mmCIF file of C-alpha atoms in Angstrom:
data_model
loop_
_atom_site.group_PDB
_atom_site.id
_atom_site.type_symbol
_atom_site.label_atom_id
_atom_site.label_comp_id
_atom_site.label_asym_id
_atom_site.label_seq_id
_atom_site.Cartn_x
_atom_site.Cartn_y
_atom_site.Cartn_z
ATOM 1 C CA UNK A 158 143.085 -14.209 -60.989
ATOM 2 C CA UNK A 159 139.428 -14.872 -60.515
ATOM 3 C CA UNK A 160 137.083 -17.860 -60.441
ATOM 4 C CA UNK A 161 133.457 -16.870 -60.966
ATOM 5 C CA UNK A 162 131.145 -19.737 -59.966
ATOM 6 C CA UNK A 163 127.401 -19.689 -60.679
ATOM 7 C CA UNK A 164 125.016 -20.377 -57.800
ATOM 8 C CA UNK A 165 123.673 -23.640 -59.263
ATOM 9 C CA UNK A 166 127.183 -24.956 -59.855
ATOM 10 C CA UNK A 167 128.273 -23.837 -56.373
ATOM 11 C CA UNK A 168 125.370 -25.745 -54.813
ATOM 12 C CA UNK A 169 126.234 -28.887 -56.791
ATOM 13 C CA UNK A 170 129.882 -28.679 -55.689
ATOM 14 C CA UNK A 171 128.822 -28.263 -52.058
ATOM 15 C CA UNK A 172 126.547 -31.303 -52.286
ATOM 16 C CA UNK A 173 129.353 -33.373 -53.796
ATOM 17 C CA UNK A 174 131.845 -32.120 -51.191
ATOM 18 C CA UNK A 175 134.243 -30.900 -53.885
ATOM 19 C CA UNK A 176 133.915 -27.130 -53.425
ATOM 20 C CA UNK A 177 137.647 -26.671 -52.900
ATOM 21 C CA UNK A 178 139.061 -29.600 -54.824
ATOM 22 C CA UNK A 179 141.677 -28.634 -57.427
ATOM 23 C CA UNK A 180 140.245 -28.041 -60.896
ATOM 24 C CA UNK A 181 141.789 -28.003 -64.362
ATOM 25 C CA UNK A 182 140.418 -26.704 -67.650
ATOM 26 C CA UNK A 183 142.719 -28.310 -70.169
ATOM 27 C CA UNK A 184 140.726 -29.131 -73.306
ATOM 28 C CA UNK A 185 139.251 -26.349 -75.423
ATOM 29 C CA UNK A 186 136.602 -27.298 -77.962
ATOM 30 C CA UNK A 187 137.182 -26.375 -81.595
ATOM 31 C CA UNK A 188 134.838 -24.119 -83.517
ATOM 32 C CA UNK A 189 134.761 -21.140 -85.845
ATOM 33 C CA UNK A 190 136.158 -18.076 -84.071
ATOM 34 C CA UNK A 191 135.173 -14.567 -85.139
ATOM 35 C CA UNK A 192 134.901 -11.039 -83.815
ATOM 36 C CA UNK A 193 131.174 -10.866 -83.107
ATOM 37 C CA UNK A 194 131.001 -7.137 -82.303
ATOM 38 C CA UNK A 195 133.417 -4.385 -83.296
ATOM 39 C CA UNK A 196 136.259 -4.442 -85.793
ATOM 40 C CA UNK A 197 138.837 -7.206 -85.821
ATOM 41 C CA UNK A 198 142.437 -6.009 -85.676
ATOM 42 C CA UNK A 199 144.169 -9.340 -85.055
ATOM 43 C CA UNK A 200 142.506 -12.661 -85.916
ATOM 44 C CA UNK A 201 140.125 -14.294 -83.428
ATOM 45 C CA UNK A 202 141.837 -17.596 -84.278
ATOM 46 C CA UNK A 203 144.893 -16.412 -82.321
ATOM 47 C CA UNK A 204 142.981 -16.944 -79.065
ATOM 48 C CA UNK A 205 142.956 -20.694 -79.753
ATOM 49 C CA UNK A 206 146.695 -21.228 -80.275
ATOM 50 C CA UNK A 207 147.450 -21.483 -76.553
ATOM 51 C CA UNK A 208 150.275 -18.957 -76.863
ATOM 52 C CA UNK A 209 150.227 -15.736 -74.832
ATOM 53 C CA UNK A 210 152.279 -13.357 -76.979
ATOM 54 C CA UNK A 211 149.905 -12.971 -79.961
ATOM 55 C CA UNK A 212 146.412 -11.968 -78.775
ATOM 56 C CA UNK A 213 143.124 -11.574 -80.586
ATOM 57 C CA UNK A 214 142.631 -7.825 -80.819
ATOM 58 C CA UNK A 215 139.469 -5.899 -81.648
ATOM 59 C CA UNK A 216 138.361 -2.283 -81.708
ATOM 60 C CA UNK A 217 135.018 -1.925 -79.873
ATOM 61 C CA UNK A 218 131.840 -0.533 -81.331
ATOM 62 C CA UNK A 219 130.203 1.762 -78.790
ATOM 63 C CA UNK A 220 132.594 0.415 -76.166
ATOM 64 C CA UNK A 221 131.534 -3.194 -76.835
ATOM 65 C CA UNK A 222 133.236 -6.096 -78.563
ATOM 66 C CA UNK A 223 132.955 -9.891 -78.430
ATOM 67 C CA UNK A 224 135.092 -12.923 -79.147
ATOM 68 C CA UNK A 225 132.627 -15.408 -80.615
ATOM 69 C CA UNK A 226 132.826 -19.148 -81.299
ATOM 70 C CA UNK A 227 130.339 -21.194 -83.299
ATOM 71 C CA UNK A 228 130.335 -24.985 -83.054
ATOM 72 C CA UNK A 229 129.140 -27.287 -85.820
ATOM 73 C CA UNK A 230 126.475 -28.547 -83.407
ATOM 74 C CA UNK A 231 125.399 -27.766 -79.856
ATOM 75 C CA UNK A 232 128.150 -28.482 -77.319
ATOM 76 C CA UNK A 233 127.827 -28.882 -73.545
ATOM 77 C CA UNK A 234 130.122 -26.515 -71.652
ATOM 78 C CA UNK A 235 130.500 -25.629 -68.001
ATOM 79 C CA UNK A 236 133.523 -23.341 -68.225
ATOM 80 C CA UNK A 237 135.125 -20.575 -70.253
ATOM 81 C CA UNK A 238 138.510 -19.109 -69.297
ATOM 82 C CA UNK A 239 140.748 -16.322 -70.555
ATOM 83 C CA UNK A 240 144.352 -15.279 -69.959
ATOM 84 C CA UNK A 241 146.884 -12.766 -71.320
ATOM 85 C CA UNK A 242 144.191 -10.093 -71.721
ATOM 86 C CA UNK A 243 144.098 -6.337 -71.098
ATOM 87 C CA UNK A 244 140.559 -6.044 -69.710
ATOM 88 C CA UNK A 245 141.711 -4.850 -66.286
ATOM 89 C CA UNK A 246 144.119 -2.318 -67.756
ATOM 90 C CA UNK A 247 141.431 -0.637 -69.876
ATOM 91 C CA UNK A 248 138.798 -0.770 -67.096
ATOM 92 C CA UNK A 249 136.314 -2.903 -69.031
ATOM 93 C CA UNK A 250 133.759 -5.532 -67.954
ATOM 94 C CA UNK A 251 133.626 -9.101 -69.259
ATOM 95 C CA UNK A 252 131.041 -11.883 -69.228
ATOM 96 C CA UNK A 253 130.197 -15.095 -71.114
ATOM 97 C CA UNK A 254 127.001 -15.486 -73.133
ATOM 98 C CA UNK A 255 125.427 -18.216 -75.239
ATOM 99 C CA UNK A 256 122.729 -18.475 -77.891
ATOM 100 C CA UNK A 257 120.545 -21.353 -79.051
ATOM 101 C CA UNK A 258 119.001 -19.495 -81.990
ATOM 102 C CA UNK A 259 122.024 -18.717 -84.160
ATOM 103 C CA UNK A 260 122.884 -15.542 -82.325
ATOM 104 C CA UNK A 261 119.500 -13.812 -82.557
ATOM 105 C CA UNK A 262 119.314 -13.538 -78.762
ATOM 106 C CA UNK A 263 121.970 -14.057 -76.130
ATOM 107 C CA UNK A 264 121.823 -15.217 -72.502
ATOM 108 C CA UNK A 265 124.446 -14.524 -69.866
ATOM 109 C CA UNK A 266 125.726 -17.563 -67.939
ATOM 110 C CA UNK A 267 124.991 -17.764 -64.229
ATOM 111 C CA UNK A 268 128.671 -17.099 -63.489
ATOM 112 C CA UNK A 269 127.943 -13.393 -63.980
ATOM 113 C CA UNK A 270 130.383 -10.686 -65.016
ATOM 114 C CA UNK A 271 133.458 -8.948 -63.651
ATOM 115 C CA UNK A 272 135.337 -5.686 -64.025
ATOM 116 C CA UNK A 273 138.774 -7.017 -63.068
ATOM 117 C CA UNK A 274 141.350 -4.853 -61.333
ATOM 118 C CA UNK A 275 144.208 -6.587 -63.164
ATOM 119 C CA UNK A 276 144.940 -8.677 -66.247
ATOM 120 C CA UNK A 277 145.201 -12.050 -64.510
ATOM 121 C CA UNK A 278 143.385 -15.199 -65.666
ATOM 122 C CA UNK A 279 139.595 -15.398 -65.289
ATOM 123 C CA UNK A 280 137.441 -18.549 -65.178
ATOM 124 C CA UNK A 281 133.675 -18.550 -65.636
ATOM 125 C CA UNK A 282 132.366 -21.785 -64.066
ATOM 126 C CA UNK A 283 128.676 -22.608 -64.389
ATOM 127 C CA UNK A 284 126.124 -25.395 -64.552
ATOM 128 C CA UNK A 285 126.387 -27.297 -67.825
ATOM 129 C CA UNK A 286 124.787 -25.569 -70.828
ATOM 130 C CA UNK A 287 124.295 -26.955 -74.350
ATOM 131 C CA UNK A 288 124.519 -24.408 -77.174
ATOM 132 C CA UNK A 289 126.253 -23.913 -80.503
ATOM 133 C CA UNK A 290 126.869 -20.138 -80.271
ATOM 134 C CA UNK A 291 129.070 -18.752 -77.478
ATOM 135 C CA UNK A 292 130.839 -15.476 -76.918
ATOM 136 C CA UNK A 293 133.037 -13.573 -74.477
ATOM 137 C CA UNK A 294 131.459 -10.120 -74.382
ATOM 138 C CA UNK A 295 133.496 -7.122 -73.269
ATOM 139 C CA UNK A 296 131.724 -3.863 -72.415
ATOM 140 C CA UNK A 297 132.760 -0.435 -71.091
ATOM 141 C CA UNK A 298 135.946 -0.616 -73.142
ATOM 142 C CA UNK A 299 135.574 2.892 -74.528
ATOM 143 C CA UNK A 300 137.696 3.323 -77.632
ATOM 144 C CA UNK A 301 140.466 1.041 -76.308
ATOM 145 C CA UNK A 302 141.395 -2.026 -78.311
ATOM 146 C CA UNK A 303 140.573 -5.236 -76.430
ATOM 147 C CA UNK A 304 143.094 -8.088 -76.313
ATOM 148 C CA UNK A 305 142.638 -11.738 -75.298
ATOM 149 C CA UNK A 306 145.660 -13.972 -75.804
ATOM 150 C CA UNK A 307 144.155 -17.284 -74.647
ATOM 151 C CA UNK A 308 140.508 -18.403 -74.521
ATOM 152 C CA UNK A 309 139.378 -21.911 -73.568
ATOM 153 C CA UNK A 310 135.834 -23.237 -74.024
ATOM 154 C CA UNK A 311 135.145 -26.578 -72.365
ATOM 155 C CA UNK A 312 134.484 -28.673 -69.280
ATOM 156 C CA UNK A 313 136.357 -28.529 -65.992
ATOM 157 C CA UNK A 314 138.124 -31.619 -64.683
ATOM 158 C CA UNK A 315 137.896 -31.943 -60.882
ATOM 159 C CA UNK A 316 140.762 -33.720 -59.149
ATOM 160 C CA UNK A 317 139.235 -36.019 -56.487
ATOM 161 C CA UNK A 318 141.865 -35.307 -53.813
ATOM 162 C CA UNK A 319 142.969 -32.076 -52.152
ATOM 163 C CA UNK A 320 146.468 -31.386 -50.884
ATOM 164 C CA UNK A 321 147.352 -29.340 -47.837
ATOM 165 C CA UNK A 322 151.106 -28.799 -47.754
ATOM 166 C CA UNK A 323 154.178 -28.501 -49.922
ATOM 167 C CA UNK A 324 152.510 -26.145 -52.396
ATOM 168 C CA UNK A 325 153.803 -22.606 -52.896
ATOM 169 C CA UNK A 326 150.961 -20.452 -54.228
ATOM 170 C CA UNK A 327 152.325 -17.529 -56.267
ATOM 171 C CA UNK A 328 150.711 -14.722 -54.277
ATOM 172 C CA UNK A 329 153.021 -12.441 -56.246
ATOM 173 C CA UNK A 330 155.305 -13.466 -59.144
ATOM 174 C CA UNK A 331 157.949 -15.865 -57.839
ATOM 175 C CA UNK A 332 160.338 -15.983 -60.802
ATOM 176 C CA UNK A 333 162.020 -12.620 -60.314
ATOM 177 C CA UNK A 334 165.441 -11.888 -61.783
ATOM 178 C CA UNK A 335 167.366 -9.269 -59.800
ATOM 179 C CA UNK A 336 170.475 -7.276 -60.681
ATOM 180 C CA UNK A 337 171.553 -5.157 -57.709
ATOM 181 C CA UNK A 338 173.919 -2.204 -58.062
ATOM 182 C CA UNK A 339 176.203 -1.838 -55.035
ATOM 183 C CA UNK A 340 178.881 0.800 -54.478
ATOM 184 C CA UNK A 341 182.442 0.014 -53.434
ATOM 185 C CA UNK A 342 181.428 1.138 -49.956
ATOM 186 C CA UNK A 343 178.698 -1.483 -49.838
ATOM 187 C CA UNK A 344 175.751 0.857 -50.367
ATOM 188 C CA UNK A 345 172.747 -0.197 -52.416
ATOM 189 C CA UNK A 346 172.510 2.110 -55.414
ATOM 190 C CA UNK A 347 169.462 0.495 -56.946
ATOM 191 C CA UNK A 348 168.248 -2.710 -58.526
ATOM 192 C CA UNK A 349 166.950 -3.821 -61.904
ATOM 193 C CA UNK A 350 164.076 -6.304 -61.683
ATOM 194 C CA UNK A 351 162.693 -8.526 -64.418
ATOM 195 C CA UNK A 352 159.583 -10.563 -63.635
ATOM 196 C CA UNK A 353 159.339 -13.893 -65.423
ATOM 197 C CA UNK A 354 156.036 -15.242 -64.128
ATOM 198 C CA UNK A 355 155.825 -17.914 -61.428
ATOM 199 C CA UNK A 356 156.459 -21.604 -60.853
ATOM 200 C CA UNK A 357 154.928 -24.156 -58.503
ATOM 201 C CA UNK A 358 154.807 -27.879 -57.872
ATOM 202 C CA UNK A 359 151.731 -29.760 -56.659
ATOM 203 C CA UNK A 360 151.752 -33.312 -55.297
ATOM 204 C CA UNK A 361 148.409 -35.109 -55.175
ATOM 205 C CA UNK A 362 148.369 -38.324 -53.151
ATOM 206 C CA UNK A 363 146.087 -41.312 -52.589
ATOM 207 C CA UNK A 364 144.041 -40.977 -55.775
ATOM 208 C CA UNK A 365 141.777 -43.797 -56.883
ATOM 209 C CA UNK A 366 143.375 -45.554 -59.897
ATOM 210 C CA UNK A 367 140.079 -45.481 -61.807
ATOM 211 C CA UNK A 368 140.443 -41.694 -62.021
ATOM 212 C CA UNK A 369 144.107 -41.851 -63.027
ATOM 213 C CA UNK A 370 143.337 -44.434 -65.711
ATOM 214 C CA UNK A 371 140.196 -42.651 -66.879
ATOM 215 C CA UNK A 372 139.869 -41.028 -70.294
ATOM 216 C CA UNK A 373 139.790 -37.455 -68.983
ATOM 217 C CA UNK A 374 142.924 -37.652 -66.850
ATOM 218 C CA UNK A 375 144.878 -39.616 -69.459
ATOM 219 C CA UNK A 376 143.955 -36.962 -72.008
ATOM 220 C CA UNK A 377 145.130 -34.267 -69.603
ATOM 221 C CA UNK A 378 148.420 -36.087 -68.973
ATOM 222 C CA UNK A 379 149.179 -36.212 -72.697
ATOM 223 C CA UNK A 380 148.182 -32.567 -73.097
ATOM 224 C CA UNK A 381 150.265 -31.384 -70.131
ATOM 225 C CA UNK A 382 153.298 -33.592 -70.781
ATOM 226 C CA UNK A 383 153.447 -32.298 -74.361
ATOM 227 C CA UNK A 384 153.862 -28.750 -73.055
ATOM 228 C CA UNK A 385 150.369 -27.432 -73.773
ATOM 229 C CA UNK A 386 148.638 -24.861 -71.578
ATOM 230 C CA UNK A 387 145.863 -25.414 -69.017
ATOM 231 C CA UNK A 388 143.948 -23.349 -66.487
ATOM 232 C CA UNK A 389 144.625 -24.456 -62.899
ATOM 233 C CA UNK A 390 143.059 -23.560 -59.538
ATOM 234 C CA UNK A 391 144.090 -25.427 -56.388
ATOM 235 C CA UNK A 392 141.428 -23.902 -54.060
ATOM 236 C CA UNK A 393 138.898 -22.358 -56.441
ATOM 237 C CA UNK A 394 136.443 -21.123 -53.798
ATOM 238 C CA UNK A 395 138.727 -20.322 -50.869
ATOM 239 C CA UNK A 396 141.452 -18.403 -52.690
ATOM 240 C CA UNK A 397 140.541 -18.066 -56.361
ATOM 241 C CA UNK A 398 144.191 -18.690 -57.278
ATOM 242 C CA UNK A 399 143.634 -19.320 -60.980
ATOM 243 C CA UNK A 400 146.537 -19.430 -63.408
ATOM 244 C CA UNK A 401 147.220 -20.313 -67.003
ATOM 245 C CA UNK A 402 150.014 -22.872 -66.729
ATOM 246 C CA UNK A 403 152.138 -25.353 -68.629
ATOM 247 C CA UNK A 404 154.699 -28.028 -67.794
ATOM 248 C CA UNK A 405 157.952 -26.893 -66.191
ATOM 249 C CA UNK A 406 160.202 -29.848 -65.467
ATOM 250 C CA UNK A 407 159.305 -33.517 -65.171
ATOM 251 C CA UNK A 408 156.264 -35.063 -66.785
ATOM 252 C CA UNK A 409 153.215 -36.229 -64.868
ATOM 253 C CA UNK A 410 154.011 -39.880 -64.143
ATOM 254 C CA UNK A 411 151.593 -41.410 -61.577
ATOM 255 C CA UNK A 412 153.039 -43.947 -59.160
ATOM 256 C CA UNK A 413 151.473 -46.726 -57.107
ATOM 257 C CA UNK A 414 152.091 -45.134 -53.720
ATOM 258 C CA UNK A 415 149.590 -46.949 -51.515
ATOM 259 C CA UNK A 416 147.928 -47.608 -49.203
ATOM 260 C CA UNK A 417 145.943 -50.272 -51.030
ATOM 261 C CA UNK A 418 146.233 -49.614 -54.771
ATOM 262 C CA UNK A 419 145.979 -45.810 -54.549
ATOM 263 C CA UNK A 420 148.192 -43.642 -56.757
ATOM 264 C CA UNK A 421 149.989 -40.295 -56.541
ATOM 265 C CA UNK A 422 151.284 -37.797 -59.070
ATOM 266 C CA UNK A 423 153.181 -34.527 -59.211
ATOM 267 C CA UNK A 424 152.610 -31.505 -61.449
ATOM 268 C CA UNK A 425 155.527 -29.145 -62.069
ATOM 269 C CA UNK A 426 154.083 -25.951 -63.492
ATOM 270 C CA UNK A 427 155.127 -22.630 -64.951
ATOM 271 C CA UNK A 428 152.500 -19.883 -64.684
ATOM 272 C CA UNK A 429 151.702 -16.950 -66.895
ATOM 273 C CA UNK A 430 151.594 -14.461 -64.038
ATOM 274 C CA UNK A 431 150.821 -10.868 -64.975
ATOM 275 C CA UNK A 432 149.989 -8.700 -61.922
#
């Protein structure tokens, strides 16, 4: 789980005092998805379904492949995120690039690149860029097929309040099913373990009602309450705890909690947690 933040974006967050406010990437823009480099094995469109079991798969060319999206017109983005991938397993490197000349030349975003040590979620967070051609470029993949189950292209929503207690960050998977084998003499003979991801609940208090009633948050509420996936980081700079999540339990239903006319809400989440 990694949050890569470009230097310009990091400076803007520091100036605004929101460096470690919770962030959500919930809305992915629609465009034409293709395999820009290499040979497509499973359709690029699968990366846009939001499901984790059916990834886009491509065979690299010279160790390189790319998941590419083309918008009908230039779109302003400040984030791209992926989950349910195998980039860490195959020892590859990944970065996000954009083009403003129909793919003739490509520029890497200021968020940089990463050779992840695992297959956890990755967020590239950068200063806003307007372009119609974008791609997630994977290099050093050798002859290994590259898989990306979920890819979001959009704009991060920053929650204006932090929270400091009552949150259980899944440092390791927390939904673990255990079947222990014990002898008649009470000795442990072994155990069968099945990991089922993680769950967490976040309570955000004293939020200005103009944010809660704003277009972005109302859109997120509908998206989340309907069971759709989002990328979530509660302390993006301090911990980098980024997860692909969806609703697990009650809906988001903000309440007038006070003081004054401030509001609070709770998010009950299930995480796709692959160590």
